[in-house]
Structures are given as structure tokens and as C-alpha cells.
Amino acid sequence: MTRPNPTLAKPPKTLLRQVGRAIADFRMIGDGDRILLGVSGGKDSLSLLQILSHLRTYAPVRFELGVLTVDPEVPGFDPQSLKDYYDRIGVPWHYEQQPLMEQAKSHMDGDSFCAYCSRMKRGIMYRICREQGYNVLALGQHLDDLAESLLMSIFHGGQLRTMKAHYLNNDGDIRIIRPLVYCRERQTGDFARRAGLPIIPDSCPACFSMPTRREHMKALLAREEDAHSTLFASILHAIKPIMTEGGLPEPGRKTQDSEVA
């Protein structure tokens, strides 16, 4: 069987439609935006790279796209296939190494390793955005992630919260967007496998050592969806107001530059 060429893979119309609608609904991308996409090597971020690359060819606004992979220097993480892939598709890429697990042993205070790792990676992403002139950071979380975050917030934090679709960071100089908020995890998984994208399996030993709260919520949602097929549509309808709390930033490079000035 011939392996699919990921450089030629056109995303399914359903994914393109959902991402295009999310970009429009939440005003994610404007003319002149320079977008840095965080790519871990998982199915979601690699699928989003293909989708955004494809949308660039016919979008009504002009935007640039680059990628960043943060290597946490954990055993088993080998980014070489990603580097080769970026070169083949001709996208500008940045690569940062940081021994996050070793740092966590001495710096983590009352946090889970996953939370510490996420916070440190976000700091690296913001730094690269500033150093390289990107004004937008794109992340690959999808509707399943948002639903799991909602339940974790309710069960363990006593709050109605989830990830936002589009917002400004605390310093007001970088916009964060999540173009996959209308997409399901199974969609990105199916596309990534069919397209032969160079997926790097999750190799973090901290994640393997104990089941996470997120995995528990994922299993709970799967059981409920088996009995209620419209579960995620209902959840999306319920969380839309909290996905945009505080309002949406204006898209576009010129608009944001004038606001910061």
C-alpha cells in the first residue's frame, strides 16, 4: 500500500468548513496577521497545520504562518520527523529545547507536572512570538478538550470555565486563537491517519505514570455520548458564552499594532 504524501493531503470539507466558521464566528484572523502555530507532533496540531496551510490559498485576508515545536527533552520524544516534514511543506519553523521534567523536580510547587509543563511551554511560545514578530499564537485544542476542561472546572474548581476561542494575553501583545473549537477529536485523528501525517506518539513518562483527571473526564463524556448522540452539540451551545467572556479582540496586524501603540 502506497503511503499518503502529507504535502498533498487536502483536509476534508467538513473540517475546513468547521474551522472556517470558527475563524469567522470568533474573528480569529485578519489581514496581515503573522500566526505561530504550536505543533507538538500530535494529530490535532498537525491537522491544524494542514488546514491553515490550505485556507491560506484562498482566504479573503492575507496572513503568514510559521510553526514552533517545543522539545521537553523527555525520553522517547524524537522531533526529527517533524523537522523533515516542515522542510517538505516549506513552512518556516522554530525549534526550542528545554528539560521541563528535570526543571519540574526542583521548581514545581503544588502543581501537577502537566500544568507546570503547559505553563512553561506557553512562556516559550510567547517569547518566540515576540522575538520572531508573530502577533498571533494558534493552538490545537478541539471541542473534546473544551468539554473536558468544562467538567474539570465544575467538578474540581467549582466554576463554569473552559478554554477561550480567541483572546489577548495578559500583556496585550499576543492574540491566542483555537481554530479547532468546533471540531471533534475523532475528526482530526481520522484525517491525520489517512493523510499519513508524521504523528509523534505521546511519550511523556509523567503522563504514563498515573491517569490524569482529563482522561477521567474523557471516559465520562464517551459513556454519556453513547447514550446521548447530541451531547457535544449541547455542550457547545452551553459554553459559547463563556468561550468569549471579556469580548473578542480585533483581528489583523495593523489593528493590533495601533492598539498596542
Short mmCIF file of C-alpha atoms in Angstrom, two decimals:
data_model
loop_
_atom_site.label_atom_id
_atom_site.label_comp_id
_atom_site.label_asym_id
_atom_site.label_seq_id
_atom_site.Cartn_x
_atom_site.Cartn_y
_atom_site.Cartn_z
CA MET A 1 0.00 0.00 0.00
CA THR A 2 1.38 3.41 -1.00
CA ARG A 3 1.86 5.75 1.95
CA PRO A 4 -0.08 9.04 1.51
CA ASN A 5 2.00 12.13 0.81
CA PRO A 6 1.19 14.63 3.57
CA THR A 7 2.30 17.54 1.41
CA LEU A 8 -0.61 16.80 -0.95
CA ALA A 9 -3.30 15.98 1.61
CA LYS A 10 -6.37 18.16 1.30
CA PRO A 11 -8.35 18.32 4.56
CA PRO A 12 -11.94 17.05 4.42
CA LYS A 13 -14.59 19.63 3.59
CA THR A 14 -16.19 19.13 6.99
CA LEU A 15 -13.02 20.13 8.82
CA LEU A 16 -12.40 23.06 6.50
CA ARG A 17 -15.97 24.25 7.00
CA GLN A 18 -15.84 23.97 10.78
CA VAL A 19 -12.51 25.75 11.06
CA GLY A 20 -13.60 28.44 8.61
CA ARG A 21 -16.78 29.00 10.60
CA ALA A 22 -14.88 29.21 13.90
CA ILE A 23 -12.44 31.73 12.41
CA ALA A 24 -15.37 33.85 11.22
CA ASP A 25 -17.54 33.47 14.34
CA PHE A 26 -14.72 34.40 16.72
CA ARG A 27 -12.91 36.84 14.39
CA MET A 28 -9.65 34.96 14.73
CA ILE A 29 -7.64 36.05 11.69
CA GLY A 30 -7.33 39.42 9.98
CA ASP A 31 -5.28 40.94 7.20
CA GLY A 32 -1.54 40.95 7.86
CA ASP A 33 -1.60 38.60 10.84
CA ARG A 34 1.57 36.60 11.44
CA ILE A 35 0.49 33.33 13.07
CA LEU A 36 2.74 30.99 15.02
CA LEU A 37 1.21 27.52 15.39
CA GLY A 38 2.32 25.39 18.32
CA VAL A 39 2.93 21.88 16.94
CA SER A 40 3.58 19.13 19.46
CA GLY A 41 3.61 16.40 16.85
CA GLY A 42 0.17 15.12 17.83
CA LYS A 43 -2.73 14.56 15.46
CA ASP A 44 -4.53 17.78 16.39
CA SER A 45 -1.74 20.30 15.85
CA LEU A 46 -0.53 18.57 12.68
CA SER A 47 -4.07 18.53 11.28
CA LEU A 48 -4.45 22.21 12.09
CA LEU A 49 -1.20 22.96 10.25
CA GLN A 50 -2.60 21.29 7.12
CA ILE A 51 -5.93 23.10 7.47
CA LEU A 52 -4.44 26.58 7.97
CA SER A 53 -1.95 25.99 5.15
CA HIS A 54 -4.82 25.08 2.85
CA LEU A 55 -7.01 28.01 3.94
CA ARG A 56 -4.17 30.42 3.18
CA THR A 57 -4.51 29.59 -0.52
CA TYR A 58 -7.99 31.09 -0.82
CA ALA A 59 -8.72 33.08 2.35
CA PRO A 60 -10.06 36.61 1.75
CA VAL A 61 -7.32 38.01 4.02
CA ARG A 62 -3.56 37.64 3.79
CA PHE A 63 -1.78 36.00 6.72
CA GLU A 64 1.57 34.35 7.34
CA LEU A 65 2.06 31.02 9.07
CA GLY A 66 5.00 29.59 10.99
CA VAL A 67 5.33 26.67 13.40
CA LEU A 68 7.06 26.07 16.73
CA THR A 69 7.87 22.73 18.34
CA VAL A 70 8.98 22.72 21.96
CA ASP A 71 11.10 19.67 22.82
CA PRO A 72 10.62 18.93 26.56
CA GLU A 73 13.61 16.57 26.44
CA VAL A 74 11.73 13.58 27.81
CA PRO A 75 12.76 10.03 26.87
CA GLY A 76 11.22 8.89 23.61
CA PHE A 77 10.48 12.31 22.11
CA ASP A 78 12.15 12.46 18.69
CA PRO A 79 11.21 15.52 16.60
CA GLN A 80 13.29 14.60 13.53
CA SER A 81 10.24 13.52 11.50
CA LEU A 82 8.65 16.92 12.21
CA LYS A 83 11.73 18.80 11.05
CA ASP A 84 11.79 16.83 7.80
CA TYR A 85 8.06 17.40 7.35
CA TYR A 86 8.32 21.17 7.85
CA ASP A 87 11.08 21.33 5.24
CA ARG A 88 8.99 19.35 2.75
CA ILE A 89 5.94 21.60 3.04
CA GLY A 90 8.07 24.75 3.06
CA VAL A 91 6.74 26.33 6.25
CA PRO A 92 9.02 28.46 8.49
CA TRP A 93 9.68 26.53 11.68
CA HIS A 94 11.24 27.14 15.07
CA TYR A 95 12.53 24.53 17.48
CA GLU A 96 13.16 25.02 21.19
CA GLN A 97 14.61 22.55 23.68
CA GLN A 98 14.05 22.76 27.42
CA PRO A 99 14.41 19.98 30.04
CA LEU A 100 10.96 20.52 31.51
CA MET A 101 10.78 17.33 33.55
CA GLU A 102 14.13 17.99 35.22
CA GLN A 103 13.13 21.59 35.90
CA ALA A 104 9.83 20.47 37.39
CA LYS A 105 11.60 18.35 40.00
CA SER A 106 13.16 21.45 41.54
CA HIS A 107 10.76 24.25 40.60
CA MET A 108 7.28 22.72 40.67
CA ASP A 109 5.30 23.92 43.72
CA GLY A 110 1.87 22.43 44.40
CA ASP A 111 1.17 21.92 40.71
CA SER A 112 0.78 18.84 38.54
CA PHE A 113 3.58 18.17 36.09
CA CYS A 114 1.16 18.63 33.20
CA ALA A 115 0.13 22.07 34.47
CA TYR A 116 3.77 23.06 35.04
CA CYS A 117 4.80 21.82 31.58
CA SER A 118 1.90 23.63 29.92
CA ARG A 119 2.74 26.90 31.66
CA MET A 120 6.43 26.68 30.74
CA LYS A 121 5.64 25.82 27.11
CA ARG A 122 3.28 28.79 26.90
CA GLY A 123 6.06 31.07 28.14
CA ILE A 124 8.39 29.75 25.44
CA MET A 125 5.73 30.28 22.78
CA TYR A 126 5.17 33.89 23.85
CA ARG A 127 8.91 34.54 23.78
CA ILE A 128 9.30 33.14 20.26
CA CYS A 129 6.28 35.16 19.07
CA ARG A 130 7.94 38.35 20.33
CA GLU A 131 11.42 37.51 19.07
CA GLN A 132 10.21 36.49 15.60
CA GLY A 133 7.46 39.09 15.10
CA TYR A 134 4.37 36.87 15.33
CA ASN A 135 1.28 38.61 16.73
CA VAL A 136 -0.97 35.53 16.90
CA LEU A 137 -0.42 32.17 18.63
CA ALA A 138 -2.59 29.31 17.31
CA LEU A 139 -3.25 26.26 19.48
CA GLY A 140 -4.75 22.90 18.54
CA GLN A 141 -7.37 22.26 21.22
CA HIS A 142 -10.70 20.95 19.90
CA LEU A 143 -14.26 20.63 21.19
CA ASP A 144 -13.46 17.48 23.19
CA ASP A 145 -10.73 19.39 25.04
CA LEU A 146 -13.12 22.25 25.82
CA ALA A 147 -15.77 19.86 27.14
CA GLU A 148 -13.24 18.09 29.35
CA SER A 149 -11.97 21.43 30.68
CA LEU A 150 -15.53 22.48 31.50
CA LEU A 151 -16.16 19.35 33.57
CA MET A 152 -12.81 19.62 35.34
CA SER A 153 -13.59 23.22 36.24
CA ILE A 154 -17.04 22.32 37.57
CA PHE A 155 -16.02 19.18 39.45
CA HIS A 156 -12.71 20.35 40.90
CA GLY A 157 -12.85 24.16 40.82
CA GLY A 158 -16.49 24.95 41.41
CA GLN A 159 -16.53 27.29 38.41
CA LEU A 160 -18.08 27.46 34.94
CA ARG A 161 -14.94 27.83 32.87
CA THR A 162 -13.38 26.42 29.75
CA MET A 163 -10.77 27.40 27.18
CA LYS A 164 -11.47 30.59 25.24
CA ALA A 165 -11.66 30.61 21.46
CA HIS A 166 -9.87 33.95 20.94
CA TYR A 167 -8.33 36.28 23.49
CA LEU A 168 -5.42 38.59 24.30
CA ASN A 169 -2.63 37.51 26.64
CA ASN A 170 -2.11 39.43 29.88
CA ASP A 171 0.50 41.71 28.33
CA GLY A 172 -1.86 42.59 25.49
CA ASP A 173 0.66 41.98 22.70
CA ILE A 174 -0.26 38.47 21.50
CA ARG A 175 -3.64 37.09 20.50
CA ILE A 176 -4.34 33.41 21.15
CA ILE A 177 -6.70 31.52 18.84
CA ARG A 178 -8.08 27.98 18.82
CA PRO A 179 -9.43 27.32 15.29
CA LEU A 180 -10.47 23.72 16.08
CA VAL A 181 -13.09 24.63 18.73
CA TYR A 182 -15.94 23.33 16.54
CA CYS A 183 -14.10 20.10 15.60
CA ARG A 184 -14.13 16.71 17.29
CA GLU A 185 -11.02 14.78 18.25
CA ARG A 186 -12.04 11.80 16.12
CA GLN A 187 -12.10 14.06 13.05
CA THR A 188 -8.50 15.20 13.44
CA GLY A 189 -7.45 11.64 14.23
CA ASP A 190 -9.10 10.23 11.12
CA PHE A 191 -7.63 12.93 8.89
CA ALA A 192 -4.12 12.66 10.33
CA ARG A 193 -4.05 8.89 9.84
CA ARG A 194 -5.47 8.98 6.30
CA ALA A 195 -3.06 11.74 5.27
CA GLY A 196 -0.05 9.96 6.74
CA LEU A 197 0.94 12.93 8.88
CA PRO A 198 4.15 12.34 10.91
CA ILE A 199 2.46 11.88 14.29
CA ILE A 200 4.77 11.59 17.29
CA PRO A 201 3.14 9.35 19.94
CA ASP A 202 2.78 10.84 23.40
CA SER A 203 5.98 9.77 25.16
CA CYS A 204 5.84 11.75 28.39
CA PRO A 205 6.62 9.38 31.30
CA ALA A 206 4.77 11.66 33.73
CA CYS A 207 1.56 11.17 31.75
CA PHE A 208 2.03 7.40 31.75
CA SER A 209 2.72 7.16 35.49
CA MET A 210 -0.84 7.93 36.57
CA PRO A 211 -4.23 8.50 34.91
CA THR A 212 -4.99 12.21 34.68
CA ARG A 213 -8.19 13.99 35.60
CA ARG A 214 -8.58 14.86 31.93
CA GLU A 215 -8.53 11.17 30.95
CA HIS A 216 -11.22 10.50 33.53
CA MET A 217 -13.41 13.26 32.04
CA LYS A 218 -12.79 11.93 28.53
CA ALA A 219 -14.05 8.50 29.57
CA LEU A 220 -17.09 10.00 31.32
CA LEU A 221 -18.03 12.02 28.22
CA ALA A 222 -17.60 8.98 25.98
CA ARG A 223 -20.02 6.97 28.10
CA GLU A 224 -22.59 9.77 28.05
CA GLU A 225 -22.25 10.28 24.29
CA ASP A 226 -23.00 6.61 23.73
CA ALA A 227 -26.42 7.24 25.31
CA HIS A 228 -26.95 10.80 24.01
CA SER A 229 -25.69 11.38 20.48
CA THR A 230 -26.22 15.16 20.61
CA LEU A 231 -24.19 15.59 23.80
CA PHE A 232 -21.35 17.62 22.30
CA ALA A 233 -23.68 19.84 20.28
CA SER A 234 -25.47 20.65 23.53
CA ILE A 235 -22.19 21.31 25.34
CA LEU A 236 -21.02 23.63 22.55
CA HIS A 237 -24.27 25.58 22.76
CA ALA A 238 -23.86 25.91 26.53
CA ILE A 239 -20.22 27.01 26.55
CA LYS A 240 -20.28 29.51 23.68
CA PRO A 241 -20.96 32.46 26.03
CA ILE A 242 -18.03 31.59 28.30
CA MET A 243 -15.72 30.99 25.34
CA THR A 244 -15.98 34.71 24.58
CA GLU A 245 -16.07 36.21 28.08
CA GLY A 246 -14.50 39.65 28.08
CA GLY A 247 -15.18 40.17 24.38
CA LEU A 248 -13.19 39.31 21.28
CA PRO A 249 -10.01 41.16 20.25
CA GLU A 250 -9.93 42.78 16.82
CA PRO A 251 -8.13 40.66 14.22
CA GLY A 252 -5.47 41.96 11.87
CA ARG A 253 -1.89 43.12 12.30
CA LYS A 254 -2.49 46.82 11.72
CA THR A 255 -5.41 46.92 14.18
CA GLN A 256 -3.45 45.25 16.96
CA ASP A 257 -0.33 47.34 16.38
CA SER A 258 -2.35 50.54 16.68
CA GLU A 259 -3.99 49.28 19.90
CA VAL A 260 -0.63 48.49 21.50
CA ALA A 261 0.83 51.82 20.35
#
